[in-house]
PDB file of C-alpha atoms in Angstrom:
ATOM      1  CA  PHE A   1      22.533   6.408 -79.921  1.00 34.00           C
ATOM      2  CA  ILE A   2      25.043   8.388 -77.745  1.00 35.00           C
ATOM      3  CA  PRO A   3      23.064  10.973 -75.449  1.00 36.00           C
ATOM      4  CA  SER A   4      24.435  14.601 -75.191  1.00 34.00           C
ATOM      5  CA  LEU A   5      26.162  15.733 -72.380  1.00 33.00           C
ATOM      6  CA  ALA A   6      24.931  19.001 -71.600  1.00 35.00           C
ATOM      7  CA  LEU A   7      25.351  21.938 -69.313  1.00 33.00           C
ATOM      8  CA  ALA A   8      22.112  23.506 -67.952  1.00 33.00           C
ATOM      9  CA  VAL A   9      22.118  27.223 -66.667  1.00 30.00           C
ATOM     10  CA  SER A  10      19.070  27.678 -64.617  1.00 32.00           C
ATOM     11  CA  LYS A  11      17.063  30.141 -62.719  1.00 30.00           C
ATOM     12  CA  ALA A  12      14.395  28.618 -60.499  1.00 30.00           C
ATOM     13  CA  ARG A  13      11.072  30.488 -59.186  1.00 29.00           C
ATOM     14  CA  LEU A  14       9.515  28.679 -56.298  1.00 27.00           C
ATOM     15  CA  THR A  15       5.600  29.017 -55.604  1.00 28.00           C
ATOM     16  CA  PRO A  16       3.274  27.287 -52.853  1.00 28.00           C
ATOM     17  CA  PHE A  17       1.760  25.037 -56.190  1.00 27.00           C
ATOM     18  CA  THR A  18       4.561  24.208 -58.121  1.00 31.00           C
ATOM     19  CA  SER A  19       8.058  23.368 -56.912  1.00 31.00           C
ATOM     20  CA  ALA A  20       9.586  25.408 -59.680  1.00 32.00           C
ATOM     21  CA  ALA A  21       9.529  26.633 -62.936  1.00 31.00           C
ATOM     22  CA  ILE A  22      12.822  27.020 -64.774  1.00 30.00           C
ATOM     23  CA  THR A  23      14.427  28.359 -67.802  1.00 30.00           C
ATOM     24  CA  SER A  24      17.435  26.315 -69.107  1.00 30.00           C
ATOM     25  CA  VAL A  25      20.014  26.563 -71.702  1.00 30.00           C
ATOM     26  CA  PHE A  26      21.428  23.242 -72.885  1.00 31.00           C
ATOM     27  CA  VAL A  27      24.779  23.553 -74.739  1.00 29.00           C
ATOM     28  CA  SER A  28      26.186  20.407 -76.965  1.00 27.00           C
ATOM     29  CA  GLY A  29      29.163  21.179 -78.653  1.00 29.00           C
ATOM     30  CA  SER A  30      28.296  24.168 -81.099  1.00 26.00           C
ATOM     31  CA  LYS A  31      24.477  23.724 -80.717  1.00 28.00           C
ATOM     32  CA  SER A  32      22.190  25.026 -78.176  1.00 29.00           C
ATOM     33  CA  THR A  33      18.579  24.688 -77.508  1.00 32.00           C
ATOM     34  CA  PHE A  34      16.220  26.229 -75.182  1.00 32.00           C
ATOM     35  CA  SER A  35      13.854  24.227 -72.591  1.00 37.00           C
ATOM     36  CA  THR A  36      11.091  25.211 -70.067  1.00 37.00           C
ATOM     37  CA  ALA A  37      11.411  22.782 -67.562  1.00 39.00           C
ATOM     38  CA  ARG A  38       8.963  22.425 -64.791  1.00 42.00           C
ATOM     39  CA  SER A  39       7.226  19.969 -62.106  1.00 38.00           C
ATOM     40  CA  THR A  40       4.123  20.045 -59.973  1.00 39.00           C
ATOM     41  CA  LYS A  41       3.794  18.804 -56.684  1.00 38.00           C
ATOM     42  CA  ALA A  42      -0.111  18.651 -56.431  1.00 37.00           C
ATOM     43  CA  THR A  43      -1.473  15.888 -58.540  1.00 40.00           C
ATOM     44  CA  ILE A  44      -2.934  17.474 -61.748  1.00 42.00           C
ATOM     45  CA  THR A  45      -6.426  16.291 -62.510  1.00 43.00           C
ATOM     46  CA  MET A  46      -6.750  15.929 -66.275  1.00 43.00           C
ATOM     47  CA  SER A  47     -10.375  15.066 -66.424  1.00 48.00           C
ATOM     48  CA  HIS A  48     -10.961  18.324 -68.304  1.00 63.00           C
ATOM     49  CA  LEU A  49      -8.844  21.262 -69.786  1.00 81.00           C
ATOM     50  CA  LYS A  50      -9.398  24.973 -68.391  1.00 87.00           C
ATOM     51  CA  PRO A  51      -8.962  27.207 -71.231  1.00 88.00           C
ATOM     52  CA  SER A  52      -6.493  29.904 -70.922  1.00 88.00           C
ATOM     53  CA  SER A  53      -6.699  33.607 -72.446  1.00 83.00           C
ATOM     54  CA  SER A  54      -5.267  33.654 -75.984  1.00 81.00           C
ATOM     55  CA  THR A  55      -5.302  36.419 -78.551  1.00 86.00           C
ATOM     56  CA  HIS A  56      -5.050  34.123 -81.187  1.00 90.00           C
ATOM     57  CA  LYS A  57      -8.426  32.214 -82.150  1.00 85.00           C
ATOM     58  CA  ASP A  58      -6.579  29.329 -83.903  1.00 89.00           C
ATOM     59  CA  ILE A  59      -4.130  28.868 -80.922  1.00 93.00           C
ATOM     60  CA  HIS A  60      -5.923  27.177 -77.972  1.00 91.00           C
ATOM     61  CA  ARG A  61      -4.148  27.083 -74.482  1.00 92.00           C
ATOM     62  CA  TYR A  62      -5.184  25.031 -71.373  1.00 91.00           C
ATOM     63  CA  ASN A  63      -4.378  24.993 -67.787  1.00 88.00           C
ATOM     64  CA  GLU A  64      -2.434  28.360 -67.110  1.00 90.00           C
ATOM     65  CA  GLU A  65       0.293  28.516 -64.915  1.00 89.00           C
ATOM     66  CA  PRO A  66       2.186  31.739 -63.937  1.00 89.00           C
ATOM     67  CA  ASN A  67       4.743  31.612 -66.615  1.00 90.00           C
ATOM     68  CA  TYR A  68       3.469  28.896 -69.248  1.00 91.00           C
ATOM     69  CA  ASN A  69       0.543  26.955 -70.189  1.00 92.00           C
ATOM     70  CA  GLU A  70       0.393  22.949 -69.448  1.00 91.00           C
ATOM     71  CA  VAL A  71      -1.162  22.119 -72.924  1.00 93.00           C
ATOM     72  CA  VAL A  72      -1.259  24.028 -76.182  1.00 95.00           C
ATOM     73  CA  ILE A  73      -3.050  22.798 -79.501  1.00 94.00           C
ATOM     74  CA  TYR A  74      -2.365  24.514 -82.836  1.00 93.00           C
ATOM     75  CA  ASN A  75      -4.098  23.069 -85.782  1.00 90.00           C
ATOM     76  CA  SER A  76      -3.923  19.158 -85.427  1.00 90.00           C
ATOM     77  CA  THR A  77      -0.902  19.318 -82.933  1.00 95.00           C
ATOM     78  CA  VAL A  78      -0.833  19.160 -78.846  1.00 95.00           C
ATOM     79  CA  TYR A  79       2.100  20.479 -77.339  1.00 96.00           C
ATOM     80  CA  LEU A  80       2.697  19.253 -73.639  1.00 95.00           C
ATOM     81  CA  ALA A  81       4.812  21.079 -71.037  1.00 94.00           C
ATOM     82  CA  GLY A  82       7.830  19.360 -69.615  1.00 93.00           C
ATOM     83  CA  GLN A  83       6.577  16.762 -66.932  1.00 94.00           C
ATOM     84  CA  CYS A  84       8.277  15.834 -63.817  1.00 94.00           C
ATOM     85  CA  THR A  85       7.117  13.239 -60.986  1.00 94.00           C
ATOM     86  CA  ASP A  86       4.498  14.845 -58.605  1.00 93.00           C
ATOM     87  CA  GLU A  87       5.820  13.006 -55.552  1.00 94.00           C
ATOM     88  CA  PRO A  88       9.668  13.227 -55.701  1.00 92.00           C
ATOM     89  CA  GLU A  89       9.734  11.905 -52.146  1.00 92.00           C
ATOM     90  CA  LYS A  90       8.237   8.845 -52.819  1.00 94.00           C
ATOM     91  CA  ASP A  91       9.579   8.298 -56.385  1.00 94.00           C
ATOM     92  CA  LYS A  92      13.523   8.060 -55.399  1.00 92.00           C
ATOM     93  CA  ASP A  93      14.832   6.592 -58.805  1.00 96.00           C
ATOM     94  CA  VAL A  94      14.795   6.914 -62.304  1.00 96.00           C
ATOM     95  CA  ALA A  95      12.352   3.986 -63.269  1.00 96.00           C
ATOM     96  CA  SER A  96       9.629   5.187 -60.692  1.00 96.00           C
ATOM     97  CA  GLN A  97       9.925   8.690 -61.599  1.00 96.00           C
ATOM     98  CA  THR A  98       9.427   7.772 -65.298  1.00 97.00           C
ATOM     99  CA  LYS A  99       6.419   5.488 -64.716  1.00 97.00           C
ATOM    100  CA  ALA A 100       4.758   8.561 -62.723  1.00 96.00           C
ATOM    101  CA  ILE A 101       5.800  11.040 -65.824  1.00 96.00           C
ATOM    102  CA  LEU A 102       4.417   8.692 -68.604  1.00 97.00           C
ATOM    103  CA  SER A 103       1.203   8.325 -66.657  1.00 95.00           C
ATOM    104  CA  LYS A 104       0.664  11.849 -66.386  1.00 94.00           C
ATOM    105  CA  ILE A 105       1.467  11.896 -70.094  1.00 95.00           C
ATOM    106  CA  ASP A 106      -1.310   9.574 -70.794  1.00 95.00           C
ATOM    107  CA  SER A 107      -3.806  11.385 -68.712  1.00 93.00           C
ATOM    108  CA  MET A 108      -3.013  14.580 -70.562  1.00 92.00           C
ATOM    109  CA  LEU A 109      -2.680  13.437 -74.239  1.00 93.00           C
ATOM    110  CA  GLU A 110      -6.482  11.786 -73.463  1.00 91.00           C
ATOM    111  CA  ALA A 111      -7.882  14.735 -72.313  1.00 89.00           C
ATOM    112  CA  ALA A 112      -6.552  16.919 -75.166  1.00 90.00           C
ATOM    113  CA  GLY A 113      -7.780  14.245 -77.766  1.00 88.00           C
ATOM    114  CA  SER A 114      -4.550  12.302 -78.475  1.00 93.00           C
ATOM    115  CA  HIS A 115      -2.708   9.061 -77.652  1.00 94.00           C
ATOM    116  CA  LYS A 116       0.772   8.015 -76.993  1.00 96.00           C
ATOM    117  CA  SER A 117       0.537   6.111 -80.419  1.00 96.00           C
ATOM    118  CA  ARG A 118       0.339   9.725 -81.854  1.00 96.00           C
ATOM    119  CA  ILE A 119       3.502  11.342 -80.185  1.00 97.00           C
ATOM    120  CA  LEU A 120       5.782  13.008 -82.796  1.00 96.00           C
ATOM    121  CA  ALA A 121       8.659  14.123 -80.812  1.00 95.00           C
ATOM    122  CA  ALA A 122       9.722  13.575 -77.262  1.00 95.00           C
ATOM    123  CA  SER A 123      12.514  15.254 -75.321  1.00 95.00           C
ATOM    124  CA  VAL A 124      14.086  13.621 -72.265  1.00 95.00           C
ATOM    125  CA  TRP A 125      16.278  15.568 -69.511  1.00 95.00           C
ATOM    126  CA  LEU A 126      18.028  13.188 -67.023  1.00 95.00           C
ATOM    127  CA  THR A 127      20.174  14.494 -64.258  1.00 95.00           C
ATOM    128  CA  ASP A 128      22.528  11.328 -64.794  1.00 94.00           C
ATOM    129  CA  VAL A 129      22.798  10.179 -68.391  1.00 92.00           C
ATOM    130  CA  SER A 130      24.156   6.933 -67.156  1.00 94.00           C
ATOM    131  CA  LYS A 131      20.648   6.169 -65.963  1.00 95.00           C
ATOM    132  CA  VAL A 132      19.433   6.100 -69.634  1.00 95.00           C
ATOM    133  CA  LYS A 133      19.238   2.348 -69.689  1.00 96.00           C
ATOM    134  CA  GLU A 134      17.021   2.354 -66.379  1.00 97.00           C
ATOM    135  CA  PHE A 135      14.695   5.198 -68.067  1.00 96.00           C
ATOM    136  CA  ASN A 136      14.528   3.108 -71.704  1.00 96.00           C
ATOM    137  CA  GLY A 137      13.499   0.103 -69.750  1.00 96.00           C
ATOM    138  CA  VAL A 138      10.334   1.886 -68.571  1.00 97.00           C
ATOM    139  CA  TRP A 139      10.079   3.893 -71.764  1.00 97.00           C
ATOM    140  CA  SER A 140      10.103   0.763 -73.873  1.00 96.00           C
ATOM    141  CA  GLN A 141       7.321  -0.812 -72.138  1.00 96.00           C
ATOM    142  CA  TRP A 142       4.999   2.042 -72.377  1.00 97.00           C
ATOM    143  CA  LEU A 143       5.792   3.044 -75.932  1.00 94.00           C
ATOM    144  CA  ASP A 144       3.612   1.935 -79.008  1.00 94.00           C
ATOM    145  CA  ALA A 145       6.393  -0.166 -80.704  1.00 92.00           C
ATOM    146  CA  LYS A 146       4.891   0.443 -83.880  1.00 95.00           C
ATOM    147  CA  ASN A 147       4.755   4.250 -83.552  1.00 95.00           C
ATOM    148  CA  LYS A 148       7.980   5.297 -82.299  1.00 95.00           C
ATOM    149  CA  PRO A 149       8.294   9.147 -82.257  1.00 96.00           C
ATOM    150  CA  VAL A 150      11.859  10.959 -82.893  1.00 95.00           C
ATOM    151  CA  ARG A 151      13.568  11.613 -79.233  1.00 94.00           C
ATOM    152  CA  ALA A 152      16.252  13.521 -77.842  1.00 94.00           C
ATOM    153  CA  THR A 153      18.054  12.782 -74.608  1.00 93.00           C
ATOM    154  CA  VAL A 154      20.405  14.765 -72.989  1.00 93.00           C
ATOM    155  CA  GLN A 155      21.944  15.130 -69.449  1.00 93.00           C
ATOM    156  CA  ALA A 156      21.048  18.570 -67.399  1.00 93.00           C
ATOM    157  CA  LYS A 157      20.464  19.737 -63.958  1.00 91.00           C
ATOM    158  CA  LEU A 158      17.155  20.051 -63.303  1.00 91.00           C
ATOM    159  CA  VAL A 159      14.966  22.275 -60.973  1.00 87.00           C
ATOM    160  CA  ALA A 160      15.641  20.502 -57.842  1.00 91.00           C
ATOM    161  CA  PRO A 161      17.992  17.637 -56.795  1.00 93.00           C
ATOM    162  CA  GLU A 162      15.138  15.299 -55.859  1.00 95.00           C
ATOM    163  CA  TYR A 163      13.720  15.361 -59.649  1.00 95.00           C
ATOM    164  CA  LEU A 164      15.861  12.829 -61.714  1.00 96.00           C
ATOM    165  CA  VAL A 165      13.864  13.157 -65.060  1.00 96.00           C
ATOM    166  CA  GLU A 166      11.913  15.442 -67.003  1.00 96.00           C
ATOM    167  CA  VAL A 167       9.748  14.247 -70.297  1.00 96.00           C
ATOM    168  CA  GLN A 168       8.204  16.691 -72.746  1.00 96.00           C
ATOM    169  CA  VAL A 169       6.308  15.342 -75.597  1.00 96.00           C
ATOM    170  CA  THR A 170       4.272  16.888 -78.989  1.00 97.00           C
ATOM    171  CA  ALA A 171       1.802  14.647 -80.380  1.00 96.00           C
ATOM    172  CA  ALA A 172      -0.772  14.789 -83.337  1.00 96.00           C
ATOM    173  CA  LEU A 173      -4.342  14.904 -82.292  1.00 92.00           C
ATOM    174  CA  ASN A 174      -6.752  12.137 -82.985  1.00 86.00           C
ATOM    175  CA  PRO A 175      -8.834  12.382 -86.216  1.00 82.00           C
ATOM    176  CA  LYS A 176     -12.048  13.786 -85.512  1.00 69.00           C
ATOM    177  CA  PRO A 177     -15.594  12.776 -86.908  1.00 62.00           C
ATOM    178  CA  ARG A 178     -16.913  15.039 -89.426  1.00 72.00           C
ATOM    179  CA  THR A 179     -19.790  16.137 -86.976  1.00 85.00           C
ATOM    180  CA  LYS A 180     -21.109  15.231 -83.651  1.00 88.00           C
ATOM    181  CA  PRO A 181     -24.390  15.890 -81.726  1.00 93.00           C
ATOM    182  CA  VAL A 182     -24.481  18.417 -78.695  1.00 94.00           C
ATOM    183  CA  LYS A 183     -26.704  17.345 -75.635  1.00 94.00           C
ATOM    184  CA  THR A 184     -27.360  18.997 -72.651  1.00 95.00           C
ATOM    185  CA  ASP A 185     -30.334  18.165 -69.849  1.00 95.00           C
ATOM    186  CA  LEU A 186     -30.221  21.915 -69.033  1.00 96.00           C
ATOM    187  CA  ALA A 187     -32.415  22.353 -72.005  1.00 95.00           C
ATOM    188  CA  ALA A 188     -35.966  20.872 -72.997  1.00 94.00           C
ATOM    189  CA  ALA A 189     -35.342  17.834 -75.003  1.00 93.00           C
ATOM    190  CA  ALA A 190     -36.148  17.007 -78.757  1.00 90.00           C
ATOM    191  CA  VAL A 191     -39.630  16.536 -79.243  1.00 87.00           C
ATOM    192  CA  GLY A 192     -38.928  14.476 -82.390  1.00 88.00           C
ATOM    193  CA  PRO A 193     -36.018  12.418 -84.184  1.00 92.00           C
ATOM    194  CA  TYR A 194     -33.539  15.109 -84.280  1.00 93.00           C
ATOM    195  CA  ASN A 195     -30.694  16.515 -81.885  1.00 94.00           C
ATOM    196  CA  GLN A 196     -30.420  19.632 -79.834  1.00 96.00           C
ATOM    197  CA  ALA A 197     -27.653  20.716 -81.779  1.00 95.00           C
ATOM    198  CA  ILE A 198     -25.053  19.425 -84.614  1.00 95.00           C
ATOM    199  CA  ILE A 199     -21.493  20.821 -84.213  1.00 93.00           C
ATOM    200  CA  THR A 200     -18.799  20.375 -86.924  1.00 88.00           C
ATOM    201  CA  ASP A 201     -15.186  19.885 -86.942  1.00 80.00           C
ATOM    202  CA  ASP A 202     -14.394  23.617 -87.740  1.00 80.00           C
ATOM    203  CA  GLY A 203     -16.722  24.760 -85.010  1.00 88.00           C
ATOM    204  CA  MET A 204     -19.868  25.381 -86.830  1.00 92.00           C
ATOM    205  CA  LEU A 205     -22.720  24.923 -84.348  1.00 94.00           C
ATOM    206  CA  PHE A 206     -26.322  24.401 -85.705  1.00 96.00           C
ATOM    207  CA  ILE A 207     -29.109  24.584 -82.814  1.00 96.00           C
ATOM    208  CA  SER A 208     -32.440  22.838 -83.692  1.00 95.00           C
ATOM    209  CA  GLY A 209     -35.543  25.118 -83.174  1.00 94.00           C
ATOM    210  CA  CYS A 210     -36.286  25.633 -79.593  1.00 95.00           C
ATOM    211  CA  ILE A 211     -39.683  25.968 -77.909  1.00 96.00           C
ATOM    212  CA  GLY A 212     -40.647  27.147 -74.528  1.00 96.00           C
ATOM    213  CA  LEU A 213     -40.692  24.072 -73.019  1.00 96.00           C
ATOM    214  CA  SER A 214     -39.213  23.580 -69.283  1.00 96.00           C
ATOM    215  CA  PRO A 215     -36.336  21.035 -69.040  1.00 95.00           C
ATOM    216  CA  LYS A 216     -37.673  20.096 -65.497  1.00 94.00           C
ATOM    217  CA  THR A 217     -41.265  19.538 -66.299  1.00 94.00           C
ATOM    218  CA  GLY A 218     -41.323  19.124 -70.325  1.00 93.00           C
ATOM    219  CA  ASP A 219     -44.251  21.510 -70.150  1.00 95.00           C
ATOM    220  CA  PHE A 220     -44.446  25.017 -71.481  1.00 96.00           C
ATOM    221  CA  ALA A 221     -43.053  27.710 -68.986  1.00 95.00           C
ATOM    222  CA  GLY A 222     -46.230  29.444 -69.270  1.00 95.00           C
ATOM    223  CA  PRO A 223     -49.327  30.191 -71.609  1.00 96.00           C
ATOM    224  CA  THR A 224     -47.952  33.589 -72.810  1.00 96.00           C
ATOM    225  CA  VAL A 225     -45.708  34.510 -75.692  1.00 96.00           C
ATOM    226  CA  GLU A 226     -43.445  36.328 -72.959  1.00 97.00           C
ATOM    227  CA  GLU A 227     -43.046  33.385 -70.731  1.00 97.00           C
ATOM    228  CA  GLN A 228     -42.314  30.875 -73.737  1.00 97.00           C
ATOM    229  CA  ALA A 229     -40.081  33.591 -75.323  1.00 97.00           C
ATOM    230  CA  HIS A 230     -37.865  33.402 -71.924  1.00 97.00           C
ATOM    231  CA  GLN A 231     -37.867  29.586 -71.912  1.00 97.00           C
ATOM    232  CA  VAL A 232     -36.905  29.431 -75.609  1.00 97.00           C
ATOM    233  CA  LEU A 233     -33.820  31.864 -75.234  1.00 97.00           C
ATOM    234  CA  ALA A 234     -32.836  29.739 -71.965  1.00 97.00           C
ATOM    235  CA  ASN A 235     -32.979  26.790 -73.852  1.00 97.00           C
ATOM    236  CA  LEU A 236     -31.085  27.997 -76.725  1.00 97.00           C
ATOM    237  CA  ASP A 237     -28.638  29.534 -74.278  1.00 96.00           C
ATOM    238  CA  ALA A 238     -27.741  25.994 -72.426  1.00 96.00           C
ATOM    239  CA  ILE A 239     -27.234  24.247 -75.879  1.00 96.00           C
ATOM    240  CA  LEU A 240     -25.074  27.047 -76.957  1.00 96.00           C
ATOM    241  CA  LYS A 241     -22.867  26.830 -73.863  1.00 95.00           C
ATOM    242  CA  ALA A 242     -22.969  22.799 -73.890  1.00 95.00           C
ATOM    243  CA  GLY A 243     -21.482  23.127 -77.641  1.00 94.00           C
ATOM    244  CA  GLY A 244     -18.690  25.622 -76.177  1.00 93.00           C
ATOM    245  CA  GLY A 245     -20.266  28.760 -77.133  1.00 93.00           C
ATOM    246  CA  THR A 246     -21.359  32.064 -75.994  1.00 92.00           C
ATOM    247  CA  THR A 247     -24.171  34.655 -77.179  1.00 92.00           C
ATOM    248  CA  LYS A 248     -21.185  36.544 -79.083  1.00 90.00           C
ATOM    249  CA  ASP A 249     -20.665  33.409 -81.252  1.00 93.00           C
ATOM    250  CA  ILE A 250     -24.131  33.393 -83.007  1.00 95.00           C
ATOM    251  CA  ILE A 251     -24.140  34.266 -86.353  1.00 95.00           C
ATOM    252  CA  LYS A 252     -27.785  33.776 -87.358  1.00 95.00           C
ATOM    253  CA  THR A 253     -31.053  33.063 -85.987  1.00 96.00           C
ATOM    254  CA  THR A 254     -34.564  32.238 -87.437  1.00 95.00           C
ATOM    255  CA  ILE A 255     -37.655  33.375 -85.258  1.00 96.00           C
ATOM    256  CA  LEU A 256     -41.027  31.328 -85.971  1.00 95.00           C
ATOM    257  CA  LEU A 257     -44.226  33.023 -84.316  1.00 96.00           C
ATOM    258  CA  ASP A 258     -47.767  31.833 -84.086  1.00 95.00           C
ATOM    259  CA  ASP A 259     -48.941  35.304 -84.341  1.00 95.00           C
ATOM    260  CA  MET A 260     -46.828  38.177 -85.814  1.00 95.00           C
ATOM    261  CA  SER A 261     -48.795  40.765 -83.752  1.00 96.00           C
ATOM    262  CA  ASP A 262     -46.350  39.263 -80.821  1.00 96.00           C
ATOM    263  CA  PHE A 263     -43.214  40.524 -82.716  1.00 96.00           C
ATOM    264  CA  VAL A 264     -42.940  43.782 -80.468  1.00 96.00           C
ATOM    265  CA  LYS A 265     -43.156  41.687 -77.206  1.00 96.00           C
ATOM    266  CA  VAL A 266     -40.660  38.866 -78.573  1.00 96.00           C
ATOM    267  CA  ASN A 267     -38.272  41.530 -79.899  1.00 95.00           C
ATOM    268  CA  ALA A 268     -37.871  43.354 -76.694  1.00 94.00           C
ATOM    269  CA  ILE A 269     -37.131  39.879 -74.768  1.00 95.00           C
ATOM    270  CA  TYR A 270     -34.581  39.111 -77.536  1.00 95.00           C
ATOM    271  CA  ALA A 271     -32.814  42.386 -77.510  1.00 92.00           C
ATOM    272  CA  GLU A 272     -32.611  41.892 -73.695  1.00 91.00           C
ATOM    273  CA  TYR A 273     -30.914  38.571 -74.185  1.00 92.00           C
ATOM    274  CA  PHE A 274     -28.223  39.852 -76.506  1.00 89.00           C
ATOM    275  CA  GLY A 275     -27.584  42.800 -73.989  1.00 83.00           C
ATOM    276  CA  PRO A 276     -27.612  46.443 -74.322  1.00 76.00           C
ATOM    277  CA  ALA A 277     -27.667  47.937 -78.058  1.00 67.00           C
ATOM    278  CA  SER A 278     -24.501  49.851 -77.507  1.00 61.00           C
ATOM    279  CA  GLU A 279     -22.614  46.653 -76.592  1.00 67.00           C
ATOM    280  CA  ALA A 280     -24.522  43.992 -78.424  1.00 70.00           C
ATOM    281  CA  GLN A 281     -23.249  42.059 -81.410  1.00 80.00           C
ATOM    282  CA  TYR A 282     -26.560  41.129 -82.772  1.00 90.00           C
ATOM    283  CA  PRO A 283     -26.533  38.348 -85.215  1.00 93.00           C
ATOM    284  CA  ALA A 284     -28.209  38.019 -88.820  1.00 94.00           C
ATOM    285  CA  ARG A 285     -32.099  37.168 -88.527  1.00 95.00           C
ATOM    286  CA  ALA A 286     -35.200  36.215 -90.127  1.00 94.00           C
ATOM    287  CA  THR A 287     -38.352  36.361 -88.395  1.00 95.00           C
ATOM    288  CA  PHE A 288     -41.773  34.655 -89.705  1.00 93.00           C
ATOM    289  CA  ALA A 289     -45.226  34.023 -88.715  1.00 93.00           C
ATOM    290  CA  ALA A 290     -46.035  30.065 -89.069  1.00 92.00           C
ATOM    291  CA  LYS A 291     -49.461  28.506 -89.492  1.00 90.00           C
ATOM    292  CA  ALA A 292     -48.603  26.316 -86.803  1.00 91.00           C
ATOM    293  CA  LEU A 293     -45.682  25.415 -84.337  1.00 93.00           C
ATOM    294  CA  PRO A 294     -44.961  22.169 -82.595  1.00 92.00           C
ATOM    295  CA  LYS A 295     -47.130  21.289 -79.631  1.00 93.00           C
ATOM    296  CA  GLY A 296     -48.766  24.441 -80.260  1.00 94.00           C
ATOM    297  CA  ALA A 297     -46.153  26.529 -79.292  1.00 95.00           C
ATOM    298  CA  LYS A 298     -46.344  30.493 -79.748  1.00 96.00           C
ATOM    299  CA  ILE A 299     -42.740  31.093 -80.405  1.00 97.00           C
ATOM    300  CA  GLU A 300     -39.860  28.763 -81.919  1.00 96.00           C
ATOM    301  CA  ILE A 301     -36.333  30.108 -82.311  1.00 96.00           C
ATOM    302  CA  GLU A 302     -33.342  28.263 -84.150  1.00 96.00           C
ATOM    303  CA  ALA A 303     -29.671  29.454 -84.338  1.00 96.00           C
ATOM    304  CA  ILE A 304     -26.285  29.087 -86.039  1.00 96.00           C
ATOM    305  CA  ALA A 305     -23.220  29.900 -84.274  1.00 95.00           C
ATOM    306  CA  LYS A 306     -19.245  29.742 -85.030  1.00 93.00           C
ATOM    307  CA  VAL A 307     -17.831  28.499 -81.883  1.00 91.00           C
ATOM    308  CA  HIS A 308     -14.113  29.542 -81.611  1.00 76.00           C
TER     309      HIS A 308
END
C-alpha cells in the first residue's frame, strides 16, 4: 500500500463553534476526489442525535451544522462527517489525535445504531504521509481485525496547521429487531399484560387502547366523559411522542364509548386535539359503543401511526 500524495486546494470558514469547514479538491495523477473536511473545538455530546430538516423522508439527517450534517442515514447505511480532534492544543501528535478521533467515531456510530465492526469504508487525510505508520499503530489496535473496511489514505493540507489527521467513515447499521415496545412514564401504565405501544422496523406504531387514567395518580382524571377524553388523548399523545411520532403521523384510530350518547361531546374534544378543520389531517376512524370498558372507563382510544 502506497498512500497517494495529494494537493489540497481549500477555502476555510471560521465560526465561534467550529474551527473551520473546508471544501478540498484532492488531485492524484489523473483522478480527482472531493472531500468536505471539518473539525470541532467543542466536545460533541452524542448521547442522542438531533434530527435535521430534510425534504426526503427516506433520508435521515442529524446534528446540523451551517454547511453540512454530522450524520446522515439512508437505508441501512450511516455516513459520518470527517472528524478531527476537538483539542489540537492538547493532542499534538498523530497518535494522540488519532485516538481522540476514533473515540469520537465510536460514540457517533453507537448513537446512530452501528459499531466499528460494521464500518464499510474509511478515508484518512494526513498532513504528513510519512506519519502513516504512527497512524496505523493506533488504527490497528482500535480496528476490529476480523471486519476490516476498505480504506484510502492521502496527504493533504487540513483546515489549520494544528490538525494533523482527519478520518471519515461509512458504516452499515446494526440489524434491528423486528419489533420493539414503546414505553413512557408520561402516559398511564398498561393495566394488563400488554405494552403501551409496539413499533416495527418500518415505523408502524401500534398504540394500545388508552383510558383516562392519570399517569401521576393512576386514577381517572375525573368522572365525566369530557375529563376522561382529555386524559385519554394526553396519554395517547405521550405514547405517540415516545415512539417518535406526531398527530400528523396517525393514520387510524378506534374510539370505544361506554355510552354512544357521549359521541358529540367526545367528537368536539377529538377534533380539538387534531387541530382546526382547515388544517387538520384527520386519520381514518371507527367509533363503537362497548358493553363495558376496563376499570369502568367512559372512553377508550387506540391508534395506529406511521412514524417517519
